Structures are given as C-alpha cells and as structure tokens.
C-alpha cells in the first residue's frame, strides 16, 4: 500500500539558505570564480576552480584540498535570476 504523501513526493532534496546580507552581495559571492573560491567549503580546504560558466545551463567544477583529503564538486546551473535566485544541482 502506498501512502498518499509518498506518492506526491518528488525525488531530490531542496535546501534553502538565508544570509544576513543584501541579495546583490550574496549573488556576487556565487557569480564569479574568484569570490566563490574565497568562501565555499570548510575552513582549511582551499578551493581550486577548474571550470566556471555562471549561466543557465552552465557548470562549475571545483576541487577542495586539505587535511590530507581531496574532494571534487560540480554545480549544474538550472536557473539564475539576478539577484533573486540561483538554482543548482551540486554533486
């Protein structure tokens, strides 16, 4: 038997984050490779941006290194509306 709520759910995870800063400043922090590399990721794991194409349908490919670990990430930009929305799939 399928629960009605389970049948209505879509696959995926949605995370919404609020920042105590003007929208334009938050948007800028995501919209350039230099700004993104300064703040993304945990402390002690500097970011190297390998590819940055900040537009709808574009991609960001980055590497984080620190504490003897190397981690990789990709953002696929689905929707961008300056300064209100940045919708990505991060993997």
Short mmCIF file of C-alpha atoms in Angstrom, two decimals:
data_model
loop_
_atom_site.label_atom_id
_atom_site.label_comp_id
_atom_site.label_asym_id
_atom_site.label_seq_id
_atom_site.Cartn_x
_atom_site.Cartn_y
_atom_site.Cartn_z
CA UNK A 1 0.00 0.00 0.00
CA UNK A 2 1.38 3.42 -0.95
CA UNK A 3 0.91 6.31 1.43
CA UNK A 4 -0.76 9.27 -0.31
CA UNK A 5 2.03 11.62 0.83
CA UNK A 6 4.71 9.28 -0.56
CA UNK A 7 3.00 9.19 -3.95
CA UNK A 8 3.03 13.01 -4.11
CA UNK A 9 6.74 13.40 -3.25
CA UNK A 10 9.36 14.03 -5.91
CA UNK A 11 12.88 12.63 -5.77
CA UNK A 12 15.53 15.04 -4.62
CA UNK A 13 16.48 17.36 -1.82
CA UNK A 14 15.81 21.07 -1.66
CA UNK A 15 17.96 23.24 0.58
CA UNK A 16 17.10 26.90 1.07
CA UNK A 17 19.59 29.13 2.82
CA UNK A 18 19.05 32.64 4.21
CA UNK A 19 22.00 35.04 4.52
CA UNK A 20 22.15 38.21 6.60
CA UNK A 21 23.45 40.26 3.70
CA UNK A 22 21.99 42.18 0.77
CA UNK A 23 20.80 39.96 -2.10
CA UNK A 24 23.21 41.61 -4.50
CA UNK A 25 26.22 40.76 -2.30
CA UNK A 26 25.16 37.12 -1.90
CA UNK A 27 24.57 36.86 -5.65
CA UNK A 28 28.05 38.28 -6.34
CA UNK A 29 29.61 35.72 -3.96
CA UNK A 30 28.25 32.96 -6.20
CA UNK A 31 28.62 34.64 -9.60
CA UNK A 32 32.40 34.88 -10.01
CA UNK A 33 35.02 32.16 -9.65
CA UNK A 34 37.25 34.38 -7.50
CA UNK A 35 34.52 35.22 -4.99
CA UNK A 36 33.21 31.65 -4.87
CA UNK A 37 36.69 30.24 -4.12
CA UNK A 38 37.10 32.62 -1.17
CA UNK A 39 34.13 31.39 0.85
CA UNK A 40 32.84 27.99 -0.35
CA UNK A 41 33.72 24.84 1.57
CA UNK A 42 35.01 24.11 5.04
CA UNK A 43 37.81 26.03 6.75
CA UNK A 44 41.21 24.58 5.90
CA UNK A 45 40.19 23.25 2.47
CA UNK A 46 41.08 25.85 -0.18
CA UNK A 47 39.13 25.76 -3.43
CA UNK A 48 40.60 25.49 -6.93
CA UNK A 49 38.07 26.41 -9.61
CA UNK A 50 38.69 24.29 -12.72
CA UNK A 51 35.75 25.45 -14.84
CA UNK A 52 33.31 28.30 -14.21
CA UNK A 53 30.41 29.09 -16.54
CA UNK A 54 27.87 31.00 -14.44
CA UNK A 55 24.78 30.98 -16.63
CA UNK A 56 21.62 28.93 -17.01
CA UNK A 57 22.78 25.55 -18.31
CA UNK A 58 26.39 26.30 -17.27
CA UNK A 59 28.67 24.39 -14.92
CA UNK A 60 31.14 24.98 -12.13
CA UNK A 61 33.79 22.32 -11.47
CA UNK A 62 35.93 22.74 -8.38
CA UNK A 63 38.43 20.91 -6.17
CA UNK A 64 38.92 21.24 -2.40
CA UNK A 65 42.17 20.08 -0.79
CA UNK A 66 43.19 19.95 2.86
CA UNK A 67 43.76 17.70 5.84
CA UNK A 68 45.18 15.03 3.55
CA UNK A 69 41.97 14.87 1.52
CA UNK A 70 40.96 15.89 -1.99
CA UNK A 71 37.28 16.44 -2.78
CA UNK A 72 35.67 17.37 -6.10
CA UNK A 73 32.39 19.10 -6.82
CA UNK A 74 30.23 20.15 -9.74
CA UNK A 75 27.41 22.69 -9.86
CA UNK A 76 24.99 22.41 -12.77
CA UNK A 77 23.17 25.74 -13.01
CA UNK A 78 19.48 25.16 -13.75
CA UNK A 79 18.08 28.65 -13.26
CA UNK A 80 19.62 32.05 -12.48
CA UNK A 81 17.65 35.23 -11.87
CA UNK A 82 19.83 38.14 -10.73
CA UNK A 83 19.75 38.78 -7.73
CA UNK A 84 16.84 36.61 -6.58
CA UNK A 85 17.60 33.01 -7.50
CA UNK A 86 20.46 30.60 -8.13
CA UNK A 87 19.15 27.08 -8.67
CA UNK A 88 21.82 24.39 -8.90
CA UNK A 89 22.32 20.67 -8.72
CA UNK A 90 25.50 20.12 -6.69
CA UNK A 91 27.25 16.79 -6.91
#
